[in-house]
Short mmCIF file of C-alpha atoms in Angstrom, two decimals:
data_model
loop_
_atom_site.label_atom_id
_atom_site.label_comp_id
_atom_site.label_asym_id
_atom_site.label_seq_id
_atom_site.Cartn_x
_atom_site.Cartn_y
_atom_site.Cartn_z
CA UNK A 1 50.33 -71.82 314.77
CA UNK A 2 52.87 -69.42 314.40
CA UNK A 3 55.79 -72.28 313.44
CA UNK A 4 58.70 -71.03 311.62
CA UNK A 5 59.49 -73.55 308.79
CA UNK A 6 61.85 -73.43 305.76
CA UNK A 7 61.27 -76.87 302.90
CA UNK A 8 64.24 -78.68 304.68
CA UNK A 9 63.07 -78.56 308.27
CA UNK A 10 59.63 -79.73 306.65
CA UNK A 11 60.91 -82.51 304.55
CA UNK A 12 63.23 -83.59 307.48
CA UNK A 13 60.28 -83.43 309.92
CA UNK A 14 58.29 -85.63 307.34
CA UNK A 15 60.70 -88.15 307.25
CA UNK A 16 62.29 -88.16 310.66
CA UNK A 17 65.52 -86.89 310.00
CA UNK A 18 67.44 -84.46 312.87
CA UNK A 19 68.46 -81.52 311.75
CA UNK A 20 69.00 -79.86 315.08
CA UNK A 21 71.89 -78.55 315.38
CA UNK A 22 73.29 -78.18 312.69
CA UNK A 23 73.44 -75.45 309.47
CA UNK A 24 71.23 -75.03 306.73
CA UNK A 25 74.42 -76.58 304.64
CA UNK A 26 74.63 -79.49 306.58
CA UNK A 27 71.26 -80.23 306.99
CA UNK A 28 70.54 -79.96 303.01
CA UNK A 29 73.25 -82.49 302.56
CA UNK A 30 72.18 -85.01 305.59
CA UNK A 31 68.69 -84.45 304.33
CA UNK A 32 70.00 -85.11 300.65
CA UNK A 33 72.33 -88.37 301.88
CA UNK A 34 69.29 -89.89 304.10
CA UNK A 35 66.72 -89.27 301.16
CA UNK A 36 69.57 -90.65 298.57
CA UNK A 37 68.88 -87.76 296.63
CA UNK A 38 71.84 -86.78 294.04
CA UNK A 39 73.49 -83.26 294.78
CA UNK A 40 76.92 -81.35 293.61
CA UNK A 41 79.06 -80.02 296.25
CA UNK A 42 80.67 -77.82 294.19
CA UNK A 43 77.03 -75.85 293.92
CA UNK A 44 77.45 -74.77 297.63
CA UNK A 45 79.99 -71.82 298.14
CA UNK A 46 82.18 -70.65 300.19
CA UNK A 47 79.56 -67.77 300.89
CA UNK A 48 76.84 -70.59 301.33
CA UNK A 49 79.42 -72.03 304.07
CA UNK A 50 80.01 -69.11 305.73
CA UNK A 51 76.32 -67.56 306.20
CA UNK A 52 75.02 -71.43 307.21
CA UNK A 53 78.04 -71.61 309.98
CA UNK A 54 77.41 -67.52 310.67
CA UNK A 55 73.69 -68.72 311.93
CA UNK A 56 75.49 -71.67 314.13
CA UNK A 57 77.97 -68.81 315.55
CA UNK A 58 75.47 -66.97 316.24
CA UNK A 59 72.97 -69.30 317.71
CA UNK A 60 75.66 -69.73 320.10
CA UNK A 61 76.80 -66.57 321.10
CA UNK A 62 72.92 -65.94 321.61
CA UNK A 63 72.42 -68.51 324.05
CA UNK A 64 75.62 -67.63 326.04
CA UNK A 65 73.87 -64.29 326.21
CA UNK A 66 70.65 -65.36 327.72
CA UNK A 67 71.71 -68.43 329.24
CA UNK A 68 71.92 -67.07 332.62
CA UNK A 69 70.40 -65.54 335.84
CA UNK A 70 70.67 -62.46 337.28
CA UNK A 71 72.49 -63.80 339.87
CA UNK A 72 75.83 -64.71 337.41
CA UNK A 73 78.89 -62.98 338.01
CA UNK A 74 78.39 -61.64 334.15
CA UNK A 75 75.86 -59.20 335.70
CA UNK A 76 77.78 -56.50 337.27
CA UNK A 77 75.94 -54.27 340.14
CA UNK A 78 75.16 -51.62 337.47
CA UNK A 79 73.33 -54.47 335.10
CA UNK A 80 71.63 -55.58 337.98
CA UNK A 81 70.01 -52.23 338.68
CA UNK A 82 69.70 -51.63 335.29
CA UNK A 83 67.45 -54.59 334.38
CA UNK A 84 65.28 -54.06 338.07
CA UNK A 85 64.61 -50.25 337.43
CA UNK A 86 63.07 -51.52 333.95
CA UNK A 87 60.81 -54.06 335.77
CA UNK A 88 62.36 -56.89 333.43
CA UNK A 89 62.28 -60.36 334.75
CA UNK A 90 64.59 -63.00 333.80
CA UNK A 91 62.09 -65.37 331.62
CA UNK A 92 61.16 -62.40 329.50
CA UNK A 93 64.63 -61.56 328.78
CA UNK A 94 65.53 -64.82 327.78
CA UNK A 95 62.49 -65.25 325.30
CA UNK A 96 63.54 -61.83 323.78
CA UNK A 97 67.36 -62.73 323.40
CA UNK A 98 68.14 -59.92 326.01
CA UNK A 99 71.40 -60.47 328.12
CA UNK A 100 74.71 -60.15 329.23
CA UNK A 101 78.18 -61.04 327.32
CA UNK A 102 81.52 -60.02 328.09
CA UNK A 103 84.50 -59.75 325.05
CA UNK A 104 86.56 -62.16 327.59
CA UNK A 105 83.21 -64.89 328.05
CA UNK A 106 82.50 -64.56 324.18
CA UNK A 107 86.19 -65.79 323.49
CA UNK A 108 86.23 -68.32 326.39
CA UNK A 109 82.95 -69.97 324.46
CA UNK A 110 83.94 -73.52 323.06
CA UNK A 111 83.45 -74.49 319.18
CA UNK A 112 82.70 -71.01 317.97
CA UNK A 113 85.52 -71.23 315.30
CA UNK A 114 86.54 -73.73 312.79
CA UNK A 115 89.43 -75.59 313.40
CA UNK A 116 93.03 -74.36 313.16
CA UNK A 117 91.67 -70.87 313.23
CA UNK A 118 92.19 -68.06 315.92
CA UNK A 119 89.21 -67.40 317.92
CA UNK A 120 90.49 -63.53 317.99
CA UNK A 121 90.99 -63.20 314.59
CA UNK A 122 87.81 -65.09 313.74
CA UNK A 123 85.17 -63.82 315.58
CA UNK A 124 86.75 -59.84 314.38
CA UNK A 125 86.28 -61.47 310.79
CA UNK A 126 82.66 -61.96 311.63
CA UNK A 127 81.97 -58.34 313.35
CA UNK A 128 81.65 -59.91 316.89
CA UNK A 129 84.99 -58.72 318.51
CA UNK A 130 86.00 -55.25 317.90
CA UNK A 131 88.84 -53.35 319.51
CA UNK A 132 86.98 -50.44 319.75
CA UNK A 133 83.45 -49.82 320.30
CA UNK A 134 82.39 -53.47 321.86
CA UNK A 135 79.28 -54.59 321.34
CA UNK A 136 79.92 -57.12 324.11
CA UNK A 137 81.00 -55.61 327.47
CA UNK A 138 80.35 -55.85 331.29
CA UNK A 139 78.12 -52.70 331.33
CA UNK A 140 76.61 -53.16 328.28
CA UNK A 141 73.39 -54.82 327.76
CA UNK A 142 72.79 -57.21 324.38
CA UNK A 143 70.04 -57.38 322.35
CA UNK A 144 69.59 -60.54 320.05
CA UNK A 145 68.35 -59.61 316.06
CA UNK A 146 66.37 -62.53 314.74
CA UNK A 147 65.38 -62.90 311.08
CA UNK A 148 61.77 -63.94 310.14
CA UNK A 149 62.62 -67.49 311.27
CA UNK A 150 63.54 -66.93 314.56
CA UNK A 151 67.52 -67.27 313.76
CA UNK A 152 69.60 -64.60 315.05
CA UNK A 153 71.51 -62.67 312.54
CA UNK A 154 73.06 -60.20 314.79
CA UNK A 155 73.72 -58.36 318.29
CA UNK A 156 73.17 -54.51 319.18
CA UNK A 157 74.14 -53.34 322.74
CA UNK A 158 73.63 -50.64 325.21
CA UNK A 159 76.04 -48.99 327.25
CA UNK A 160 73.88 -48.62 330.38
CA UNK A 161 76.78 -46.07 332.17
CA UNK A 162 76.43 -43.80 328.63
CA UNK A 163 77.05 -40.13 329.63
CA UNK A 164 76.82 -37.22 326.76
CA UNK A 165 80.11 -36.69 326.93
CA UNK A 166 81.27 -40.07 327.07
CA UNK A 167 84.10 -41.16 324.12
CA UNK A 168 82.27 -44.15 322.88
CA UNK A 169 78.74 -44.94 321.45
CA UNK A 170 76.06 -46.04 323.59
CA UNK A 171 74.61 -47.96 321.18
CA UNK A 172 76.75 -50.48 318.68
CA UNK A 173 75.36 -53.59 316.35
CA UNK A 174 77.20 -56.48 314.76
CA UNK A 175 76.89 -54.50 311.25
CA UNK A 176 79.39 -51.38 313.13
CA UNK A 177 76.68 -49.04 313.39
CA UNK A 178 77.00 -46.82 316.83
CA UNK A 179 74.71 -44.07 317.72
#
């Protein structure tokens, strides 16, 4: 059937607990608190945190990526005629995570950091913001990396007005590769 599954979506599943939404962290402990099953929170690190709130980032940035039509003012004139020259249509995009995302829209997202944190300084910690090099631009189109779950674990881009002589890569990922 193709379903993507990990123990804790099947046990919640089993015994109708939500877990959309939310991280793998926080959906081991609601699953653990709703099943009154025993657990440490001193066993979950900070690195635990982090990667279960990275997938939440990123499930977010993702859908700001896709989660529009060609018609959006994110799509400039050279997107536009990028995208139709290819023959893509909208749907397709969407189901592939392909899309649009400016530096400016990714920080004007809401709930992307924790609290009492900059946004700047945060999403740079995470390899989404970069001063140089963006992987997010308005002529650059973005490509959503999912794991073997379906999750996305990072962003590459494509500077569609990339010239052989131009100063900066045409392609750049979340992990700071450019080519």
């Amino acid at each position: 059937c193709h379903a993507n599954y990990d123990s804790i979506d099947v046990s919640a599943m089993l015994n109708g607990i939500s877990t959309t939404g939310i991280d793998f962290v926080e959906a081991v402990k609601k699953a653990a608190d709703d099943l009154e099953i025993p657990y440490q929170l001193d066993s979950i690190s900070a690195e635990d945190i982090k990667n279960g709130s990275l997938y939440s980032l990123y499930a977010k940035v993702a859908d700001a990526v896709t989660n529009f039509t060609i018609d959006k003012p994110s799509y400039t004139e050279d997107i536009k005629q990028y995208v139709a020259s290819k023959g893509w249509k909208g749907s397709v995009l969407t189901e592939l995570g392909i899309g649009c995302l400016t530096q400016e829209g990714l920080l004007e997202l809401q709930d992307l950091c924790p609290s009492g944190v900059d946004p700047e300084d945060y999403l740079k910690s995470v390899g989404l913001l970069k001063d140089s090099s963006p992987i997010f631009g308005p002529n650059r189109i973005v490509f959503t990396m999912h794991d073997s779950k379906g999750r996305p674990v990072g962003f590459a881009s494509r500077d569609i007005l990339w010239k052989k002589d131009s100063p900066h890569a045409k392609y750049m990922t979340t992990s700071g590769t450019t080519t």
